[in-house]
Backbone as a chain_set.jsonl record, in Angstrom:
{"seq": "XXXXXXXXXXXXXXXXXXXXXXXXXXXXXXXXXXXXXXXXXXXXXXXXXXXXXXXXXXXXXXXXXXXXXXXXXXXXXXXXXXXXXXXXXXXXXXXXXXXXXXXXXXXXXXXXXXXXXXXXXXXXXXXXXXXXXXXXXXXXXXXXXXXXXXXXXXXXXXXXXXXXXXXXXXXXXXXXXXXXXXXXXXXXXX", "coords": {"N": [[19.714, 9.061, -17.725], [20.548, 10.115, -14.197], [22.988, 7.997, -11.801], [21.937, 8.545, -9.68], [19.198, 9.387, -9.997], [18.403, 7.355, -11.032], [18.922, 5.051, -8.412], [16.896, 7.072, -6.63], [14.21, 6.318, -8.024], [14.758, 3.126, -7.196], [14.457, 3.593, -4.53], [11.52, 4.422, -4.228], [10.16, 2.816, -5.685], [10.636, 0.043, -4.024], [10.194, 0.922, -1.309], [7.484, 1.547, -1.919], [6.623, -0.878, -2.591], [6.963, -2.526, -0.344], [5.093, -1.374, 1.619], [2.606, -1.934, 0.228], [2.798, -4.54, 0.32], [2.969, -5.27, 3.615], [0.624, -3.747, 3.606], [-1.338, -5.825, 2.312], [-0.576, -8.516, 3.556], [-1.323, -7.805, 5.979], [-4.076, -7.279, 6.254], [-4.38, -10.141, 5.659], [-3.392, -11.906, 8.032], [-2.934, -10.12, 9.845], [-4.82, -8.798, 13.091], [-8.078, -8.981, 12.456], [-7.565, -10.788, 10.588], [-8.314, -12.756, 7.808], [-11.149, -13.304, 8.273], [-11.797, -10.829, 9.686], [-11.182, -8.913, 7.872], [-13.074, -9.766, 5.338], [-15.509, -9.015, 6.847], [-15.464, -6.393, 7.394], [-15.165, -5.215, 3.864], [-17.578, -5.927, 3.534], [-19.128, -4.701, 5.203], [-18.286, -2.455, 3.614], [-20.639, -2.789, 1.625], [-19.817, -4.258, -0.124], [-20.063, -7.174, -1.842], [-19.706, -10.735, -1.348], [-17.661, -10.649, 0.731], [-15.232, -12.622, 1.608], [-14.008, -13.11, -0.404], [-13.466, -10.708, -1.738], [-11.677, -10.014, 0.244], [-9.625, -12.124, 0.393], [-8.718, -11.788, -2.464], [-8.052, -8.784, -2.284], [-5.548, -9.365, -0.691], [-4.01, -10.784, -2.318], [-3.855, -9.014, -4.893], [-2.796, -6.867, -3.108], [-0.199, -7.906, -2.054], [1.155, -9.076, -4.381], [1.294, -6.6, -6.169], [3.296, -5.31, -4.554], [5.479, -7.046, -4.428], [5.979, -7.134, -7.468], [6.561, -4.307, -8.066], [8.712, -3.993, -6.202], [10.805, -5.641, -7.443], [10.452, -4.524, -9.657], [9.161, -5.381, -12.082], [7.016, -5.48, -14.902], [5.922, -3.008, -14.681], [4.392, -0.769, -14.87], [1.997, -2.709, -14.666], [1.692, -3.358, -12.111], [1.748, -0.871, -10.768], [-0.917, -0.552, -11.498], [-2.168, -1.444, -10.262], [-1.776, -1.024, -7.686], [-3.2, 1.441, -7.917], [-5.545, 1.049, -8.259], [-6.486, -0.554, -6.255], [-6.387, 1.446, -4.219], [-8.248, 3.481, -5.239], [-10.271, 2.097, -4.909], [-10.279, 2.353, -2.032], [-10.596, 4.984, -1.267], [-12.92, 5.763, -2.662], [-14.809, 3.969, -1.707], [-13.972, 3.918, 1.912], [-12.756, 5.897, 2.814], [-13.407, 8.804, 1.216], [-16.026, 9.572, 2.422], [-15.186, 10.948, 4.637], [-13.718, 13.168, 4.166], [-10.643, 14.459, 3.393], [-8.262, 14.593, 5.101], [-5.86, 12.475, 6.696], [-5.895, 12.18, 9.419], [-8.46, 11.918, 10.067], [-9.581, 9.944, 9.354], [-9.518, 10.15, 6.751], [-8.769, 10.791, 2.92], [-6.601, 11.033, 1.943], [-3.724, 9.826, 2.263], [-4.676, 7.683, 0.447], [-4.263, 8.664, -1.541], [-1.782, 10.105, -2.355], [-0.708, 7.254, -2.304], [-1.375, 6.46, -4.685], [-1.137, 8.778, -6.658], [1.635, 8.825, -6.373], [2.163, 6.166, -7.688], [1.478, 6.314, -10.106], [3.151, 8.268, -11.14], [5.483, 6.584, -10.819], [4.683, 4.699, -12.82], [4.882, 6.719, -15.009], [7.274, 7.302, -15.391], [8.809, 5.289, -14.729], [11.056, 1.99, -13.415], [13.505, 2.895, -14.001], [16.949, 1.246, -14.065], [18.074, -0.022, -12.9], [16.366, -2.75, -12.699], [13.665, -5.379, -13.072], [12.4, -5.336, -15.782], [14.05, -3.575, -16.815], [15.992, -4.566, -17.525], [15.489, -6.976, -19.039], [14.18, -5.671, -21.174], [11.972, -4.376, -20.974], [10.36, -1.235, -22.106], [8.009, 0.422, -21.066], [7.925, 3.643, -20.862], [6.988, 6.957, -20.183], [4.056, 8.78, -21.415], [2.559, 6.3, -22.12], [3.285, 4.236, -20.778], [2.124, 5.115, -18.262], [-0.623, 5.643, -19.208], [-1.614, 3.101, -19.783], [-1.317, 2.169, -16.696], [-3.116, 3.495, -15.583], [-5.309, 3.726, -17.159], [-5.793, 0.796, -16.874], [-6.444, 0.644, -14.127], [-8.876, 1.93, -13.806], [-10.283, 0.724, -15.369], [-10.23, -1.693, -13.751], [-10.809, -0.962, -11.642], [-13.57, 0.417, -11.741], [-14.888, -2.575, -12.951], [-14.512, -4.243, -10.346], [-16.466, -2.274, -8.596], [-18.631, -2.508, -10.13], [-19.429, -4.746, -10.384], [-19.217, -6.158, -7.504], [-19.97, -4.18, -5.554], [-23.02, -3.302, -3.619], [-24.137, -0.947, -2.25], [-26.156, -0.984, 0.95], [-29.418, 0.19, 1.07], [-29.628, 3.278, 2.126], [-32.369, 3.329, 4.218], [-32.346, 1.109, 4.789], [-30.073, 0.422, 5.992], [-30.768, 1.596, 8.236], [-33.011, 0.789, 9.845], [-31.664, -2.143, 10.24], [-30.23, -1.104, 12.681], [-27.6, 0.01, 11.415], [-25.364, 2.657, 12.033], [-24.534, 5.675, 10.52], [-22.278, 6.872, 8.905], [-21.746, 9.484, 9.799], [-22.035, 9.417, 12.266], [-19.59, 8.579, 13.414], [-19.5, 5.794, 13.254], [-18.27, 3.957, 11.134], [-18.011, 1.357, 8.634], [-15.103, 0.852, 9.192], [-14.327, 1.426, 11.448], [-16.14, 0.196, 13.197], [-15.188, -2.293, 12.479], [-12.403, -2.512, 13.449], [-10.081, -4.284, 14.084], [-9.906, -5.478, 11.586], [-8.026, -4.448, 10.456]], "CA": [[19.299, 9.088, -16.337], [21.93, 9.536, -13.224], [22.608, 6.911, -10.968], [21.011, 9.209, -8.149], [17.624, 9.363, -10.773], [17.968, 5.582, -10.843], [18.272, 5.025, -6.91], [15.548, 7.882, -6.27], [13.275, 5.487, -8.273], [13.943, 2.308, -6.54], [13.663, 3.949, -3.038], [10.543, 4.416, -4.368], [9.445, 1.124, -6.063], [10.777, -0.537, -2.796], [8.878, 1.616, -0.265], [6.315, 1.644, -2.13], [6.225, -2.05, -2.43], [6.927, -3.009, 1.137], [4.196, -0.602, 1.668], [1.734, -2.779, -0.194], [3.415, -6.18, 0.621], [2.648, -5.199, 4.595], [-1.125, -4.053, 4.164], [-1.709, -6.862, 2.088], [-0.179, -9.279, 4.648], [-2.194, -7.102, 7.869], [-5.243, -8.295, 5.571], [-4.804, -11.813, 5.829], [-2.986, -11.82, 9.095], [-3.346, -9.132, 11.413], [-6.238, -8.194, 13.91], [-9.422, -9.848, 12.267], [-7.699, -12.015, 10.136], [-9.46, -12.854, 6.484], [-12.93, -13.07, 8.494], [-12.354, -9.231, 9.566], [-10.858, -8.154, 6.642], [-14.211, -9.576, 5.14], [-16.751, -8.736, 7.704], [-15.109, -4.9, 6.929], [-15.42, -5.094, 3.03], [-18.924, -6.048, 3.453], [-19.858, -3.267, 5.487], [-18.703, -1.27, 2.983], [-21.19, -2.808, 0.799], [-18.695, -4.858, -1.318], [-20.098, -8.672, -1.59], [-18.562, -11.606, -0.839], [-16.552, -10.182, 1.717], [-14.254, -13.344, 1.789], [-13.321, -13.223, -1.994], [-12.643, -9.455, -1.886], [-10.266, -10.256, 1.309], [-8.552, -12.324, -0.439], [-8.355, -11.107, -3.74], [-7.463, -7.696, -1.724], [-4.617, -9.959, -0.473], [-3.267, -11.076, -3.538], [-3.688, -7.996, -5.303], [-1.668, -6.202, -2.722], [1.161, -8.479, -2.041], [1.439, -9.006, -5.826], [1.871, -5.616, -6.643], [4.103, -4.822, -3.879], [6.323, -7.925, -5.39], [6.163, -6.698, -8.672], [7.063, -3.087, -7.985], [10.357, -4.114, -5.548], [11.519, -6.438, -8.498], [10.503, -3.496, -11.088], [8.779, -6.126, -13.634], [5.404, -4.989, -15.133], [5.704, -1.745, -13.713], [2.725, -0.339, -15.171], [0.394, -3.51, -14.484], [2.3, -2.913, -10.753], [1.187, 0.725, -10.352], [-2.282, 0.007, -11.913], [-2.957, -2.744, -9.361], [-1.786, -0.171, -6.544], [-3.945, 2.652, -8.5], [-6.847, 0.132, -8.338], [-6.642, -0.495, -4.465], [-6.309, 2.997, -3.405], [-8.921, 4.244, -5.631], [-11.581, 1.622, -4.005], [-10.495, 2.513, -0.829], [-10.221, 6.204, -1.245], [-14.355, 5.989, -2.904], [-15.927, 2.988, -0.403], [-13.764, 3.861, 2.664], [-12.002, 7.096, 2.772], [-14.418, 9.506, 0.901], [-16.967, 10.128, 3.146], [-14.581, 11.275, 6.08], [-12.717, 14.12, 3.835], [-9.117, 14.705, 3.01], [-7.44, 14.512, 6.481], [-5.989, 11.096, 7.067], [-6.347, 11.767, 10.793], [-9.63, 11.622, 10.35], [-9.356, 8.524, 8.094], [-9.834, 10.404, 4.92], [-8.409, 9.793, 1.932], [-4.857, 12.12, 2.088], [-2.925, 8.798, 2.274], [-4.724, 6.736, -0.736], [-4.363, 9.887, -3.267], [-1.024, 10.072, -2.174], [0.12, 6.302, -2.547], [-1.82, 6.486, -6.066], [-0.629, 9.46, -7.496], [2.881, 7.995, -6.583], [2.226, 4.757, -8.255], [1.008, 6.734, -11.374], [4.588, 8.966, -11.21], [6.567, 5.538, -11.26], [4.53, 3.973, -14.134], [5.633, 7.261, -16.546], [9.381, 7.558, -14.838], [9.055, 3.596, -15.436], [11.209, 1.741, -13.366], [15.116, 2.871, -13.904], [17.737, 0.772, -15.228], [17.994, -1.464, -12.082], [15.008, -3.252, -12.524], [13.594, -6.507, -13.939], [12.134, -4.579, -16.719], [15.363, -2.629, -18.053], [17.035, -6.103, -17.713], [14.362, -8.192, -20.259], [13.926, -4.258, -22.591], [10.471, -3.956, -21.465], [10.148, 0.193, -21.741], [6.398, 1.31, -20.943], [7.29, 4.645, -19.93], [5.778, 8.094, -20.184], [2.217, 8.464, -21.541], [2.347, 4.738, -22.415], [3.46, 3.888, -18.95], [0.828, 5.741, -17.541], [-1.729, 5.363, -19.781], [-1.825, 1.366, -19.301], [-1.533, 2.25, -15.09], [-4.582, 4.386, -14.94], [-6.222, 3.608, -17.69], [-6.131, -0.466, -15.965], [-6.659, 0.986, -12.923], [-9.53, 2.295, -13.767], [-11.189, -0.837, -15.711], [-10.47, -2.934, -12.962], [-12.171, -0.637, -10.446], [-15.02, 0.073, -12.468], [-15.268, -3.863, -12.693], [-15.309, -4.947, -9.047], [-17.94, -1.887, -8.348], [-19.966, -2.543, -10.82], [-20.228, -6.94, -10.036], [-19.471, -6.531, -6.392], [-20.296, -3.47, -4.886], [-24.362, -3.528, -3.62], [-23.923, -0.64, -0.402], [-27.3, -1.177, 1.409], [-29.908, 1.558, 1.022], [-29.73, 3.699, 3.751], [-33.828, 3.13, 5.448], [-32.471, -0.666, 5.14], [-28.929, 0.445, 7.034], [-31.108, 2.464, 9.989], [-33.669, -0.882, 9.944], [-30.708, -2.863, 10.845], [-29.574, -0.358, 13.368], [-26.306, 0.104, 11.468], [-25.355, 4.002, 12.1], [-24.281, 6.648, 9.26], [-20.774, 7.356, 8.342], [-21.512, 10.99, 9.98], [-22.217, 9.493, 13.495], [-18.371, 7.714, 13.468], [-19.542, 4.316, 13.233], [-18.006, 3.545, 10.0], [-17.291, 0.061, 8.732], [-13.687, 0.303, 9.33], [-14.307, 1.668, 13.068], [-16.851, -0.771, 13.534], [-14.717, -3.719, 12.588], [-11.23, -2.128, 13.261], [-9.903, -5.698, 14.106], [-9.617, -6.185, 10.352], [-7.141, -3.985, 9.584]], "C": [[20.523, 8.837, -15.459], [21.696, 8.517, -12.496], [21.6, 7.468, -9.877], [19.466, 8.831, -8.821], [17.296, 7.82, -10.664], [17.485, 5.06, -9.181], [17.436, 5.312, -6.375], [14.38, 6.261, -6.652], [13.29, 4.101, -8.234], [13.818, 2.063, -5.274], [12.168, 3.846, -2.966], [9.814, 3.359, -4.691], [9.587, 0.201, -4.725], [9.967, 0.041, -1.966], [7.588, 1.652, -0.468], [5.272, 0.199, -2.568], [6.343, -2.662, -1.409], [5.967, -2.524, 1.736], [2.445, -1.794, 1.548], [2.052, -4.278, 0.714], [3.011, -6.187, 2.33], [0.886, -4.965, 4.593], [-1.111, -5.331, 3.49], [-1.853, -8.247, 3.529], [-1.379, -9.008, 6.51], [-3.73, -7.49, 6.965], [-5.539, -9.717, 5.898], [-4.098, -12.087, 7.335], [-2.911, -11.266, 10.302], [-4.938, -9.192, 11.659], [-7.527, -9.106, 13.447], [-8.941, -11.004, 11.407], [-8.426, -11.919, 8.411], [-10.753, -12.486, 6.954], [-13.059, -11.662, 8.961], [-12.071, -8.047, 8.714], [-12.322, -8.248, 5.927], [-15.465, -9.095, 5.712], [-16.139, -6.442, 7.435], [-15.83, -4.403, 5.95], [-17.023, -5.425, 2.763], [-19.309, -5.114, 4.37], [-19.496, -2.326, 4.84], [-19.445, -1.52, 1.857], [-20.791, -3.618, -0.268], [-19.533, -6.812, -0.759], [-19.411, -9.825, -1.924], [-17.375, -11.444, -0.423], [-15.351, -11.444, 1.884], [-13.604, -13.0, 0.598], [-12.484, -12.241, -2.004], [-11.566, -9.278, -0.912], [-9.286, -10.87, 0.664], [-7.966, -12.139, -1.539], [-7.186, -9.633, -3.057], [-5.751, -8.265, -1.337], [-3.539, -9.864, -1.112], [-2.394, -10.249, -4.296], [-2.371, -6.993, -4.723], [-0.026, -6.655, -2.682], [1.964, -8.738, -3.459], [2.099, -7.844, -6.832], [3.211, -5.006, -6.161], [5.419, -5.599, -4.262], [6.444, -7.469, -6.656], [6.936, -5.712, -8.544], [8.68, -3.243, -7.189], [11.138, -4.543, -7.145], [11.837, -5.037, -9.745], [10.009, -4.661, -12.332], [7.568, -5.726, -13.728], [5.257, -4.317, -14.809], [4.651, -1.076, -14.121], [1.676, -0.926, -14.907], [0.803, -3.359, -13.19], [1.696, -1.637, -10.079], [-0.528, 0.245, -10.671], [-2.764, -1.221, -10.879], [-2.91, -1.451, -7.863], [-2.878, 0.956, -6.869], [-5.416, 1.989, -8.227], [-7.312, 0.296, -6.714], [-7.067, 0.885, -4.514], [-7.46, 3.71, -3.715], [-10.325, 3.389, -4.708], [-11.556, 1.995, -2.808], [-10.574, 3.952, -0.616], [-11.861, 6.126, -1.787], [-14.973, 5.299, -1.696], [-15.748, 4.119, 1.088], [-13.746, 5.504, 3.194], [-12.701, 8.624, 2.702], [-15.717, 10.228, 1.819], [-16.469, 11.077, 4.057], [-13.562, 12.662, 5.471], [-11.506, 13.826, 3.644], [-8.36, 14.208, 4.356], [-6.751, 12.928, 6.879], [-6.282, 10.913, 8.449], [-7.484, 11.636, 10.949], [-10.434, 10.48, 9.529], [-10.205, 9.466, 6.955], [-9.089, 9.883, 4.375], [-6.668, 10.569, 1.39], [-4.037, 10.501, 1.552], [-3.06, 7.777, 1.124], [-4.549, 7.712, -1.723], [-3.297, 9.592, -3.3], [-0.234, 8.703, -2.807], [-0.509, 6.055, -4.318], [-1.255, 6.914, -6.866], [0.852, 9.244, -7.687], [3.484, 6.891, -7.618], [2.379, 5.41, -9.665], [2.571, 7.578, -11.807], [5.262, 7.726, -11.435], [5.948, 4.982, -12.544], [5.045, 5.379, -14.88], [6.655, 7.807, -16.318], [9.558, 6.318, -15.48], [10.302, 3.382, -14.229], [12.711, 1.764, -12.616], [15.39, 1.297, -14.043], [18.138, -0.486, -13.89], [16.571, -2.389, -11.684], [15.104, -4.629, -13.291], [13.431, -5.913, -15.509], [12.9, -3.985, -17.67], [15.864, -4.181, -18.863], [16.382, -6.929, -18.867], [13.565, -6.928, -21.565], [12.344, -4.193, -22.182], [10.589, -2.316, -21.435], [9.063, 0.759, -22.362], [6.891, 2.286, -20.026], [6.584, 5.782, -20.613], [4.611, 7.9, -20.19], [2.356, 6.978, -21.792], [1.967, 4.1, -21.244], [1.743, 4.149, -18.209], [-0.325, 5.969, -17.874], [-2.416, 4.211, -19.451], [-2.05, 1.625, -17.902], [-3.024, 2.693, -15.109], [-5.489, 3.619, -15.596], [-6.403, 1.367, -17.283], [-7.149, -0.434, -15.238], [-8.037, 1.293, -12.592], [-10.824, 1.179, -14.354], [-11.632, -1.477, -14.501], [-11.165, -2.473, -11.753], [-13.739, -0.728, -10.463], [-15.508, -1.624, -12.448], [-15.705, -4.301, -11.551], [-16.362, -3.968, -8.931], [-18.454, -1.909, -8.862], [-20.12, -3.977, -10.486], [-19.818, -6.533, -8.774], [-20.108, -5.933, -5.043], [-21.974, -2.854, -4.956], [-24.053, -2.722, -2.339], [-25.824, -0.889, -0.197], [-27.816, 0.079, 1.69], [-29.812, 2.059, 2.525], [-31.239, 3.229, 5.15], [-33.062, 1.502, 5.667], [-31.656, -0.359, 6.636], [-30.086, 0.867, 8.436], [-32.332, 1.308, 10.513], [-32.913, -1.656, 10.98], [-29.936, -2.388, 12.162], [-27.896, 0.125, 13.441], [-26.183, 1.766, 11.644], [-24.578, 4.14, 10.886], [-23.153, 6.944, 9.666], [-20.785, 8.804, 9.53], [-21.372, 10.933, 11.685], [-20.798, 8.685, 14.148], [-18.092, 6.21, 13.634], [-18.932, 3.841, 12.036], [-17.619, 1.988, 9.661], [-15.905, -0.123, 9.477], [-14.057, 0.759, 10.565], [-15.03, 0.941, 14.128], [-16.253, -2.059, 13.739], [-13.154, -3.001, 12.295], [-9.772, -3.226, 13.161], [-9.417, -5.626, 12.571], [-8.309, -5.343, 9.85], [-5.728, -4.312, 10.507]], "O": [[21.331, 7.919, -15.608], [20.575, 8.023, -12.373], [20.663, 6.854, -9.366], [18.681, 8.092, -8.227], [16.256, 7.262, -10.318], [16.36, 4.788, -8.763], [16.856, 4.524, -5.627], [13.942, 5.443, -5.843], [12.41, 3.482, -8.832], [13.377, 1.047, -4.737], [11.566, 3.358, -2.009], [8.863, 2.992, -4.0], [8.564, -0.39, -4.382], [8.837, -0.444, -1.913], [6.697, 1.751, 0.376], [4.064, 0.068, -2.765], [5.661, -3.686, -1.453], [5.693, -3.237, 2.702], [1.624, -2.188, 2.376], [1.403, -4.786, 1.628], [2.625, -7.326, 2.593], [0.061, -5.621, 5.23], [-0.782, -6.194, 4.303], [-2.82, -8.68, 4.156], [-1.827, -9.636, 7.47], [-4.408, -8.282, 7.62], [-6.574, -10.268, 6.272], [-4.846, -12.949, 7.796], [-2.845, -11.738, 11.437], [-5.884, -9.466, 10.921], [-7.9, -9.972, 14.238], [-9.589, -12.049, 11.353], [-9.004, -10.899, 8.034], [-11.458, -11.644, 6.399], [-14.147, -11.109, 8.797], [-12.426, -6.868, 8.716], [-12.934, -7.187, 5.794], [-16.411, -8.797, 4.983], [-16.943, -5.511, 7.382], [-16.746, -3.602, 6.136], [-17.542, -5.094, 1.697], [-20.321, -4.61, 3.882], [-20.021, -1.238, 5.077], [-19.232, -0.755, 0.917], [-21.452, -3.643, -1.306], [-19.484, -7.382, 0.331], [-18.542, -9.822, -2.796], [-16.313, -11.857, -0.888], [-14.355, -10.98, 2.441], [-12.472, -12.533, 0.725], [-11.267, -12.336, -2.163], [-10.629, -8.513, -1.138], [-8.219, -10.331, 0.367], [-6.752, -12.298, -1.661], [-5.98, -9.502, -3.268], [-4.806, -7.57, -1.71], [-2.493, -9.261, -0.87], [-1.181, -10.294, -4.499], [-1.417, -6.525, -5.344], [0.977, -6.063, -3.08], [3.182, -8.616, -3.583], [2.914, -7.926, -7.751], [4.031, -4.416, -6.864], [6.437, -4.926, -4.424], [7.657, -7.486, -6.867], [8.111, -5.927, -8.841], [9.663, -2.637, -7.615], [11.881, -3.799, -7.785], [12.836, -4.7, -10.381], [10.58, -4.671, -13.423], [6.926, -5.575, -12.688], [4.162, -4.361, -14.248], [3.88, -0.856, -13.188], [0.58, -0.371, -14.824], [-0.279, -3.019, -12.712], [1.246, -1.582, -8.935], [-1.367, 0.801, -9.963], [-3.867, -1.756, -10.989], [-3.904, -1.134, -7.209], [-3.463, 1.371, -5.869], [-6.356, 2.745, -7.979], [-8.165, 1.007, -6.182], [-8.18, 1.243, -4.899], [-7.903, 4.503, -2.884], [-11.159, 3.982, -4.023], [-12.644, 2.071, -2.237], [-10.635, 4.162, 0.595], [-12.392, 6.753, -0.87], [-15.558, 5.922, -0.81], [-16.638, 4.875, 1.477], [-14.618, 6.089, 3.835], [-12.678, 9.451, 3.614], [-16.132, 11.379, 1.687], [-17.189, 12.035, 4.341], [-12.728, 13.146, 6.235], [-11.28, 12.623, 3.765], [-7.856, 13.089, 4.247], [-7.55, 12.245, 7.52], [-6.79, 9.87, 8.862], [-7.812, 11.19, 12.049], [-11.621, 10.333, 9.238], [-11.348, 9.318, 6.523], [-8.559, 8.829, 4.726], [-5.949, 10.327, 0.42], [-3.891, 10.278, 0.35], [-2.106, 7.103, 0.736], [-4.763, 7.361, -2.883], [-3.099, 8.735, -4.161], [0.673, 8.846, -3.627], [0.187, 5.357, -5.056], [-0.762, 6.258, -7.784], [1.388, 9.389, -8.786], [4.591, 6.73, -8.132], [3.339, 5.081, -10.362], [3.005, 7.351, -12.937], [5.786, 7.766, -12.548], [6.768, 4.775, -13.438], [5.959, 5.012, -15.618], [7.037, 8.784, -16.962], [10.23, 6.145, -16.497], [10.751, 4.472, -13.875], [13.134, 1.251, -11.58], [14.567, 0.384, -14.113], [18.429, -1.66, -14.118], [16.0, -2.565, -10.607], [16.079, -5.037, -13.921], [14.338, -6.072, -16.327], [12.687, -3.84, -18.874], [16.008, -4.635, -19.998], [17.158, -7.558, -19.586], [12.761, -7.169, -22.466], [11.521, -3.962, -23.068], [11.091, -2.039, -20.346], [8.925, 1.305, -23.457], [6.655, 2.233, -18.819], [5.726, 5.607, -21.478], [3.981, 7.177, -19.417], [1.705, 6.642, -20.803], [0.916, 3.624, -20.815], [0.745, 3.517, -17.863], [-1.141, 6.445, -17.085], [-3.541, 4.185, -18.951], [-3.204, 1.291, -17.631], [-3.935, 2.063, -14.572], [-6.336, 2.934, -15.022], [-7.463, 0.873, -17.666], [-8.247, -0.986, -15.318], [-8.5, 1.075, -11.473], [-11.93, 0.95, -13.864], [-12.778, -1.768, -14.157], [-11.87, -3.152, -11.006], [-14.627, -1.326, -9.857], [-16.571, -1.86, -11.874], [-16.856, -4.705, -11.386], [-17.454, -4.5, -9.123], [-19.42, -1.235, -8.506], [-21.296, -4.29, -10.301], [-21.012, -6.259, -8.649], [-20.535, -6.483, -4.028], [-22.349, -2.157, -5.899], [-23.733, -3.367, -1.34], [-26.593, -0.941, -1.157], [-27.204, 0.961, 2.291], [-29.886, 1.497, 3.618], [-31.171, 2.962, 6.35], [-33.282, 0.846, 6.686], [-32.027, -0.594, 7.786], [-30.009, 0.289, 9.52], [-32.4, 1.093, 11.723], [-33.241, -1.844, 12.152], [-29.114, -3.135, 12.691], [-27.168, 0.425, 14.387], [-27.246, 2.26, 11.267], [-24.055, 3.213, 10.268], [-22.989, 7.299, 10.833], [-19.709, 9.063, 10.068], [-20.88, 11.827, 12.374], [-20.883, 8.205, 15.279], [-17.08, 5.589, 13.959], [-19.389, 2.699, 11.989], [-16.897, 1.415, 10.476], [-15.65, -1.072, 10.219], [-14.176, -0.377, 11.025], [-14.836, 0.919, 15.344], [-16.496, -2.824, 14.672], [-12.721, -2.922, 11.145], [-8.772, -3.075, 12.46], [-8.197, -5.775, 12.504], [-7.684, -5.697, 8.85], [-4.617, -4.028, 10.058]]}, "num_chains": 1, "name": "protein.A"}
């Protein structure tokens, strides 16, 4: 690998962990704060909207730390692969592709990225080269996704309860189609 191939990939691990390391942070700090980060994740159906704020927190800033450093770069990507994919099904999904129209353009994107650095792996300036860990190719990216994909499946299957729709129009919450959406509803949180 040239030095340029090395640099390329930790423009990328960096950007793509300052990336994380900022939403995380606009989670617990910006606009709503934890209580509108949770009052969000519970309108999209996700319970115990505090937990998943902060977990969401964690998760992000954690990965985004990991990935600058380059250590665990596969459990790094599959934590970013994790996010993106909940927010790209709960959030994103309904509204199409377009990010201007908050689709989901922007979480495929920072995913399929993540998933490219777990089977590039790292390069040779990393924590990882430095201590011989080398998960790349299919390995790499086997462990990312195939995580990624556990740990989604996990929270929606224990946390995610969306509320039937006759309940939602009960409550007078409006339908995704009429632009009320959680996140536009409680924009504050982000």
């Amino acid at each position: 690998m040239s030095d340029a191939d090395v640099a390329v990939l930790l423009l990328v691990r960096v950007v793509v962990g300052l990336i994380m390391i900022m939403h995380g942070l606009n989670h617990w700090r910006g606009g709503g704060r934890i209580e509108g980060t949770a009052r969000w994740f519970t309108g999209l159906g996700l319970k115990q909207g505090v937990l998943q704020a902060w977990m969401s927190v964690l998760t992000e800033v954690g990965a985004g730390v990991l990935l600058i450093l380059g250590l665990l770069t596969p459990l790094a990507c599959a934590a970013v692969i994790s996010v993106m994919l909940v927010a790209g099904l709960l959030a994103h999904r309904p509204n199409g592709f377009f990010v201007f129209k908050d689709g989901y353009e922007y979480v495929l994107t920072l995913a399929v990225v993540a998933l490219a650095l777990a089977v590039l792996g790292p390069g040779r300036w990393s924590v990882d080269h430095a201590a011989g860990i080398d998960l790349t190719g299919w390995t790499g990216g086997g462990i990312a996704l195939g995580a990624a994909v556990v740990a989604t499946g996990g929270l929606l299957g224990t946390f995610w309860r969306p509320e039937p729709k006759a309940d939602a129009e009960v409550r007078g919450v409006a339908e995704p189609e009429s632009g009320n959406t959680p996140e536009s509803v409680d924009q504050e949180a982000r």
